[in-house]
mmCIF file of C-alpha atoms and ligand atoms in Angstrom:
data_model
loop_
_atom_site.group_PDB
_atom_site.id
_atom_site.type_symbol
_atom_site.label_atom_id
_atom_site.label_comp_id
_atom_site.label_asym_id
_atom_site.label_seq_id
_atom_site.Cartn_x
_atom_site.Cartn_y
_atom_site.Cartn_z
ATOM 1 C CA MET S 1 -17.833 2.334 -1.591
ATOM 2 C CA ILE S 2 -15.173 1.169 1.610
ATOM 3 C CA PHE S 3 -11.769 -0.474 0.561
ATOM 4 C CA ALA S 4 -8.211 -0.839 1.951
ATOM 5 C CA GLN S 5 -4.630 -0.328 2.020
ATOM 6 C CA LEU S 6 -2.611 -3.371 3.214
ATOM 7 C CA THR S 7 1.725 -3.054 2.926
ATOM 8 C CA ASP S 8 4.945 -4.128 3.395
ATOM 9 C CA ILE S 9 4.568 -7.531 4.717
ATOM 10 C CA HIS S 10 8.147 -8.699 4.748
ATOM 11 C CA LEU S 11 6.656 -12.369 4.792
ATOM 12 C CA LYS S 12 9.043 -15.410 5.329
ATOM 13 C CA ALA S 13 9.194 -18.636 4.687
ATOM 14 C CA GLY S 14 8.384 -20.440 7.405
ATOM 15 C CA GLY S 15 6.867 -18.475 8.855
ATOM 16 C CA ARG S 16 10.532 -16.977 9.886
ATOM 17 C CA PHE S 17 10.565 -13.704 11.576
ATOM 18 C CA ALA S 18 12.067 -10.730 9.473
ATOM 19 C CA TYR S 19 15.286 -8.680 10.630
ATOM 20 C CA LYS S 20 14.802 -11.421 14.175
ATOM 21 C CA TYR S 21 12.574 -9.241 15.728
ATOM 22 C CA SER S 22 9.690 -8.739 13.493
ATOM 23 C CA ASP S 23 6.898 -11.695 13.132
ATOM 24 C CA THR S 24 5.119 -11.027 9.402
ATOM 25 C CA LEU S 25 3.696 -14.479 9.101
ATOM 26 C CA SER S 26 1.495 -13.782 13.243
ATOM 27 C CA PHE S 27 1.156 -9.802 11.653
ATOM 28 C CA LEU S 28 -0.194 -10.781 8.734
ATOM 29 C CA ARG S 29 -3.117 -13.127 9.928
ATOM 30 C CA ALA S 30 -3.790 -10.586 12.398
ATOM 31 C CA ALA S 31 -4.192 -7.748 9.736
ATOM 32 C CA VAL S 32 -6.151 -10.377 7.706
ATOM 33 C CA ALA S 33 -8.985 -10.912 10.588
ATOM 34 C CA HIS S 34 -8.726 -6.863 10.932
ATOM 35 C CA LEU S 35 -9.808 -6.672 7.254
ATOM 36 C CA ASN S 36 -12.088 -8.938 7.697
ATOM 37 C CA ALA S 37 -14.196 -8.074 10.630
ATOM 38 C CA PHE S 38 -14.143 -3.812 9.193
ATOM 39 C CA ARG S 39 -17.734 -3.440 8.658
ATOM 40 C CA PRO S 40 -19.299 -2.052 6.637
ATOM 41 C CA GLN S 41 -17.404 -5.128 4.885
ATOM 42 C CA LEU S 42 -15.138 -4.230 2.578
ATOM 43 C CA ASP S 43 -15.500 -4.228 -1.010
ATOM 44 C CA PHE S 44 -11.424 -5.034 -2.350
ATOM 45 C CA VAL S 45 -8.401 -3.981 -0.894
ATOM 46 C CA VAL S 46 -4.757 -2.869 -2.562
ATOM 47 C CA ILE S 47 -2.406 -4.715 -1.555
ATOM 48 C CA SER S 48 0.981 -2.905 -2.222
ATOM 49 C CA GLY S 49 4.051 -4.382 -2.197
ATOM 50 C CA ASP S 50 6.899 -6.439 -0.037
ATOM 51 C CA LEU S 51 4.436 -8.469 -0.656
ATOM 52 C CA VAL S 52 7.391 -11.002 0.452
ATOM 53 C CA ASP S 53 10.586 -10.636 1.717
ATOM 54 C CA LEU S 54 13.552 -11.985 -1.115
ATOM 55 C CA GLY S 55 10.602 -12.913 -3.113
ATOM 56 C CA THR S 56 11.069 -16.510 -3.516
ATOM 57 C CA ARG S 57 8.195 -18.976 -4.293
ATOM 58 C CA ASP S 58 8.669 -20.480 -1.441
ATOM 59 C CA GLU S 59 7.248 -17.158 0.527
ATOM 60 C CA TYR S 60 4.662 -16.388 -2.428
ATOM 61 C CA GLU S 61 3.166 -19.753 -1.789
ATOM 62 C CA LEU S 62 2.919 -19.271 1.873
ATOM 63 C CA PHE S 63 1.637 -15.927 1.068
ATOM 64 C CA ARG S 64 -0.710 -17.088 -1.057
ATOM 65 C CA GLN S 65 -2.471 -20.212 1.730
ATOM 66 C CA GLU S 66 -1.991 -17.138 4.495
ATOM 67 C CA ILE S 67 -4.055 -14.635 2.145
ATOM 68 C CA ALA S 68 -7.016 -16.874 1.063
ATOM 69 C CA PRO S 69 -8.907 -16.551 4.162
ATOM 70 C CA LEU S 70 -9.361 -13.102 2.998
ATOM 71 C CA GLU S 71 -12.805 -12.344 2.410
ATOM 72 C CA MET S 72 -13.144 -9.876 -0.471
ATOM 73 C CA PRO S 73 -11.028 -9.616 -3.534
ATOM 74 C CA PHE S 74 -7.185 -8.368 -3.547
ATOM 75 C CA TYR S 75 -5.195 -6.342 -5.932
ATOM 76 C CA VAL S 76 -1.268 -7.241 -5.166
ATOM 77 C CA ILE S 77 1.558 -4.587 -7.268
ATOM 78 C CA PRO S 78 5.461 -5.880 -6.596
ATOM 79 C CA GLY S 79 7.125 -4.145 -4.320
ATOM 80 C CA ASN S 80 11.491 -3.379 -4.191
ATOM 81 C CA HIS S 81 10.926 -7.617 -1.275
ATOM 82 C CA ASP S 82 9.341 -8.281 -4.323
ATOM 83 C CA ASP S 83 10.797 -10.750 -7.172
ATOM 84 C CA ARG S 84 8.126 -9.917 -10.328
ATOM 85 C CA ASP S 85 8.286 -12.513 -11.695
ATOM 86 C CA VAL S 86 8.189 -14.955 -9.370
ATOM 87 C CA MET S 87 4.997 -12.441 -7.825
ATOM 88 C CA ARG S 88 3.882 -12.626 -11.829
ATOM 89 C CA ALA S 89 3.811 -16.484 -11.722
ATOM 90 C CA ALA S 90 2.312 -17.033 -7.947
ATOM 91 C CA PHE S 91 -1.177 -14.333 -9.108
ATOM 92 C CA SER S 92 -1.096 -16.048 -13.114
ATOM 93 C CA ASP S 93 -4.414 -16.912 -11.433
ATOM 94 C CA HIS S 94 -5.107 -12.600 -10.681
ATOM 95 C CA ASP S 95 -6.781 -10.985 -14.905
ATOM 96 C CA TYR S 96 -4.711 -7.800 -14.828
ATOM 97 C CA VAL S 97 -1.201 -9.773 -13.780
ATOM 98 C CA SER S 98 0.630 -9.736 -17.923
ATOM 99 C CA PRO S 99 2.875 -12.387 -18.888
ATOM 100 C CA ASP S 100 5.487 -9.985 -18.913
ATOM 101 C CA GLY S 101 6.691 -6.368 -18.531
ATOM 102 C CA PRO S 102 5.170 -4.531 -15.389
ATOM 103 C CA LEU S 103 2.890 -5.877 -13.481
ATOM 104 C CA GLN S 104 0.289 -3.135 -13.106
ATOM 105 C CA PHE S 105 -3.594 -2.367 -12.887
ATOM 106 C CA SER S 106 -6.127 -0.070 -14.451
ATOM 107 C CA ILE S 107 -9.673 -1.085 -12.970
ATOM 108 C CA GLU S 108 -12.648 1.383 -11.561
ATOM 109 C CA ARG S 109 -15.075 0.715 -9.413
ATOM 110 C CA GLU S 110 -18.675 2.779 -8.426
ATOM 111 C CA GLY S 111 -17.060 6.053 -11.131
ATOM 112 C CA LEU S 112 -13.508 5.834 -9.348
ATOM 113 C CA ARG S 113 -10.647 5.151 -11.474
ATOM 114 C CA ILE S 114 -8.046 2.482 -9.348
ATOM 115 C CA ILE S 115 -4.314 2.500 -10.641
ATOM 116 C CA GLY S 116 -1.626 0.680 -8.890
ATOM 117 C CA LEU S 117 2.276 0.952 -10.344
ATOM 118 C CA ASP S 118 4.882 -0.821 -11.142
ATOM 119 C CA THR S 119 7.864 0.936 -9.739
ATOM 120 C CA SER S 120 10.185 -1.692 -9.412
ATOM 121 C CA VAL S 121 12.845 -2.742 -11.199
ATOM 122 C CA PRO S 122 14.154 -6.330 -10.181
ATOM 123 C CA GLY S 123 17.318 -6.618 -7.756
ATOM 124 C CA HIS S 124 17.434 -2.678 -7.448
ATOM 125 C CA PRO S 125 15.866 -1.346 -3.892
ATOM 126 C CA GLU S 126 14.824 1.997 -5.297
ATOM 127 C CA GLY S 127 11.815 3.008 -7.622
ATOM 128 C CA HIS S 128 12.611 3.685 -11.118
ATOM 129 C CA PHE S 129 9.419 4.955 -13.279
ATOM 130 C CA ASP S 130 11.020 4.651 -16.549
ATOM 131 C CA VAL S 131 9.742 4.788 -20.653
ATOM 132 C CA ASP S 132 7.171 2.501 -21.273
ATOM 133 C CA ARG S 133 5.456 3.435 -17.548
ATOM 134 C CA GLN S 134 5.374 6.821 -18.093
ATOM 135 C CA VAL S 135 3.551 6.239 -21.920
ATOM 136 C CA TRP S 136 1.166 3.233 -19.636
ATOM 137 C CA LEU S 137 0.377 6.129 -16.899
ATOM 138 C CA ARG S 138 -0.361 8.445 -19.708
ATOM 139 C CA GLY S 139 -2.293 6.640 -21.058
ATOM 140 C CA GLU S 140 -4.004 5.540 -18.846
ATOM 141 C CA LEU S 141 -5.017 9.768 -16.914
ATOM 142 C CA GLU S 142 -5.896 11.050 -20.743
ATOM 143 C CA ALA S 143 -7.784 7.402 -21.505
ATOM 144 C CA HIS S 144 -9.591 8.027 -18.338
ATOM 145 C CA HIS S 145 -9.582 11.811 -18.053
ATOM 146 C CA ASP S 146 -12.892 12.384 -16.813
ATOM 147 C CA GLN S 147 -12.802 10.406 -13.899
ATOM 148 C CA PRO S 148 -11.153 10.552 -10.240
ATOM 149 C CA THR S 149 -8.273 9.010 -9.726
ATOM 150 C CA LEU S 150 -6.137 7.288 -7.004
ATOM 151 C CA VAL S 151 -2.656 6.253 -7.774
ATOM 152 C CA PHE S 152 -1.300 3.196 -5.780
ATOM 153 C CA MET S 153 3.025 2.539 -6.449
ATOM 154 C CA HIS S 154 5.131 1.323 -3.313
ATOM 155 C CA HIS S 155 7.963 4.038 -3.448
ATOM 156 C CA PRO S 156 6.925 7.012 -2.706
ATOM 157 C CA PRO S 157 7.695 10.025 -5.330
ATOM 158 C CA VAL S 158 8.251 12.308 -2.592
ATOM 159 C CA ARG S 159 10.840 12.853 0.045
ATOM 160 C CA THR S 160 10.255 11.637 4.094
ATOM 161 C CA GLY S 161 13.897 13.329 5.363
ATOM 162 C CA ILE S 162 13.647 9.640 6.337
ATOM 163 C CA LEU S 163 17.294 9.647 5.010
ATOM 164 C CA HIS S 164 17.813 5.791 4.067
ATOM 165 C CA MET S 165 14.433 5.016 2.654
ATOM 166 C CA ASP S 166 15.002 8.721 0.842
ATOM 167 C CA ALA S 167 18.131 6.699 -0.355
ATOM 168 C CA MET S 168 15.584 3.916 -2.437
ATOM 169 C CA MET S 169 12.382 6.439 -3.549
ATOM 170 C CA LEU S 170 11.151 6.603 -6.425
ATOM 171 C CA MET S 171 14.634 7.934 -8.728
ATOM 172 C CA ARG S 172 13.872 10.833 -10.548
ATOM 173 C CA ALA S 173 10.602 11.522 -9.169
ATOM 174 C CA ASP S 174 10.743 14.856 -10.389
ATOM 175 C CA GLU S 175 12.341 14.866 -14.375
ATOM 176 C CA ASP S 176 10.067 11.498 -15.320
ATOM 177 C CA PHE S 177 7.360 11.428 -12.476
ATOM 178 C CA TRP S 178 6.754 14.727 -11.404
ATOM 179 C CA PRO S 179 5.633 15.821 -15.025
ATOM 180 C CA VAL S 180 2.728 12.492 -15.844
ATOM 181 C CA VAL S 181 0.385 13.475 -13.165
ATOM 182 C CA SER S 182 1.033 16.409 -12.128
ATOM 183 C CA GLY S 183 -1.677 19.000 -13.223
ATOM 184 C CA GLN S 184 -4.405 15.969 -14.021
ATOM 185 C CA PRO S 185 -6.729 17.385 -11.384
ATOM 186 C CA GLN S 186 -8.617 14.370 -11.843
ATOM 187 C CA ILE S 187 -6.397 11.791 -9.656
ATOM 188 C CA LEU S 188 -7.539 12.561 -6.309
ATOM 189 C CA GLN S 189 -4.629 10.936 -4.108
ATOM 190 C CA ILE S 190 -1.392 9.748 -4.555
ATOM 191 C CA ALA S 191 -0.831 6.693 -1.935
ATOM 192 C CA CYS S 192 2.463 4.128 -1.339
ATOM 193 C CA GLY S 193 4.092 1.496 0.632
ATOM 194 C CA HIS S 194 7.994 0.999 1.600
ATOM 195 C CA VAL S 195 8.775 3.886 3.764
ATOM 196 C CA HIS S 196 6.575 1.247 6.627
ATOM 197 C CA ARG S 197 5.046 4.408 8.607
ATOM 198 C CA ALA S 198 2.156 7.125 8.381
ATOM 199 C CA ILE S 199 3.939 9.912 6.421
ATOM 200 C CA GLU S 200 1.285 13.084 4.470
ATOM 201 C CA VAL S 201 2.636 15.569 1.721
ATOM 202 C CA PHE S 202 1.388 17.618 -0.573
ATOM 203 C CA LYS S 203 3.190 18.082 -3.930
ATOM 204 C CA ASN S 204 2.109 19.624 -6.627
ATOM 205 C CA GLY S 205 -0.963 19.995 -5.807
ATOM 206 C CA ILE S 206 -1.842 16.195 -5.265
ATOM 207 C CA PRO S 207 -2.069 14.902 -1.345
ATOM 208 C CA VAL S 208 0.343 11.676 -1.462
ATOM 209 C CA SER S 209 0.458 8.990 1.471
ATOM 210 C CA ILE S 210 2.657 6.677 2.436
ATOM 211 C CA CYS S 211 0.849 3.616 4.743
ATOM 212 C CA PRO S 212 1.906 2.473 7.467
ATOM 213 C CA ALA S 213 2.930 -1.716 7.620
ATOM 214 C CA SER S 214 1.033 -4.441 8.386
ATOM 215 C CA GLY S 215 4.258 -5.139 10.328
ATOM 216 C CA HIS S 216 7.361 -3.227 11.873
ATOM 217 C CA GLN S 217 7.615 -0.403 10.995
ATOM 218 C CA VAL S 218 10.959 2.834 10.349
ATOM 219 C CA THR S 219 11.979 4.446 12.998
ATOM 220 C CA LEU S 220 10.884 7.925 12.640
ATOM 221 C CA ASP S 221 14.476 9.036 12.482
ATOM 222 C CA LEU S 222 15.001 12.651 10.945
ATOM 223 C CA GLU S 223 18.652 12.558 11.678
ATOM 224 C CA PRO S 224 21.159 13.325 8.888
ATOM 225 C CA ASP S 225 23.012 10.439 9.712
ATOM 226 C CA GLY S 226 19.804 8.511 10.742
ATOM 227 C CA GLU S 227 20.893 4.204 10.597
ATOM 228 C CA ALA S 228 18.795 2.240 9.528
ATOM 229 C CA THR S 229 16.492 0.834 12.260
ATOM 230 C CA PHE S 230 12.351 -0.373 12.626
ATOM 231 C CA MET S 231 10.853 -0.157 15.576
ATOM 232 C CA LEU S 232 7.720 -2.501 16.802
ATOM 233 C CA GLU S 233 5.302 0.318 16.671
ATOM 234 C CA PRO S 234 1.623 -0.019 15.994
ATOM 235 C CA PRO S 235 0.930 -2.289 11.916
ATOM 236 C CA ALA S 236 -1.717 -1.002 10.053
ATOM 237 C CA VAL S 237 -3.719 -0.238 6.978
ATOM 238 C CA ARG S 238 -5.724 2.401 5.138
ATOM 239 C CA ILE S 239 -9.202 2.389 4.802
ATOM 240 C CA PHE S 240 -10.579 4.436 1.892
ATOM 241 C CA ARG S 241 -13.937 5.877 1.950
ATOM 242 C CA TRP S 242 -15.547 6.268 -2.115
ATOM 243 C CA ARG S 243 -18.113 8.313 -2.065
ATOM 244 C CA ASP S 244 -20.533 11.555 -3.451
ATOM 245 C CA GLY S 245 -17.380 12.778 -5.080
ATOM 246 C CA GLU S 246 -15.379 12.646 -2.014
ATOM 247 C CA LEU S 247 -13.123 10.207 -0.641
ATOM 248 C CA VAL S 248 -11.740 10.036 2.612
ATOM 249 C CA ASN S 249 -8.999 7.719 4.376
ATOM 250 C CA HIS S 250 -8.371 6.184 7.914
ATOM 251 C CA LEU S 251 -5.644 5.054 9.842
ATOM 252 C CA SER S 252 -6.733 1.223 10.758
ATOM 253 C CA PHE S 253 -4.515 -0.583 13.007
ATOM 254 C CA THR S 254 -4.679 -4.446 13.447
ATOM 255 C CA ASP S 255 -3.661 -4.584 16.988
ATOM 256 C CA ASN S 256 -6.478 -5.844 19.155
ATOM 257 C CA TYR S 257 -7.206 -2.468 22.002
ATOM 258 C CA GLY S 258 -9.632 -3.731 23.674
ATOM 259 C CA PRO S 259 -13.785 -3.898 23.638
ATOM 260 C CA ARG S 260 -15.150 -0.558 22.114
ATOM 261 C CA HIS S 261 -16.648 2.037 25.205
ATOM 262 C CA PRO S 262 -20.035 3.925 25.208
ATOM 263 C CA PHE S 263 -19.543 7.930 24.847
ATOM 264 C CA PHE S 264 -23.485 7.782 26.940
ATOM 265 C CA ASP S 265 -25.520 5.707 29.636
ATOM 266 C CA LYS S 266 -29.081 4.313 28.526
ATOM 267 C CA TYR S 267 -30.440 7.265 28.965
ATOM 268 C CA GLY S 268 -28.432 9.021 26.221
ATOM 269 C CA LYS S 269 -26.524 11.479 29.918
ATOM 270 C CA PRO S 270 -22.168 10.772 29.253
ATOM 271 C CA ILE S 271 -20.774 8.284 31.581
ATOM 272 C CA ASP S 272 -19.039 9.455 34.197
HETATM 273 FE FE1 FE2 D 1 8.957 -2.928 3.294
HETATM 274 FE FE1 FE2 D 2 10.161 -1.543 -0.268
#
């Protein structure tokens, strides 16, 4: 089974650029074309939040229109730029979308449990994991403790060293989140968005990954007084391969980098 994570699209109504320089509509189109062209064909895509920039109905309408060409099913969870209720209405045809409460899912595909956690709180940039969500996740992990599990969530439950982003990570992660997932050996990985760049952290025995955005990337600035800036570094998605009990993930860059070049000629000799 092969599937992808697409995150932090920040689409704006009318295809307006985000933050003046990020052509998020063109970036989304490139990502959709990339996901469709990927071979072997992807089984599904998880979209891990910040689908749009301001959370308006117009933005979600455009998002639905632009994601429609995607040739495989997709699942969504909200990020801090989403408006949960407007998003809920926009995806009411998705059967896991509940009429109220957090917008999250728990599915099983080919023996892999895939959980999408809603860490958003309306009106807040930072993530939260309140008691209701703790109870829900605990219940899912208990009910499926024998299934290898991959957890998607928008806000990372770890620090990255990019301080303006750490200020809006999952709040009280050590108090509220880690006690729920620690000591649960079935969790193979926690896959996040929000920070708009590729980051890997290993915490409490669990690998945590952050996926680059489909458009603009947050600047790698580890200075204590680093400002909130972004750069147009290469956009990417993560491609997951689940096979024989092993979960592998790759970054796959969505820009066009030209054709594939062979290492060997038709006689099997290295090309020199
Ligand atoms: Fe974002
Ligand atoms: Fe975010």
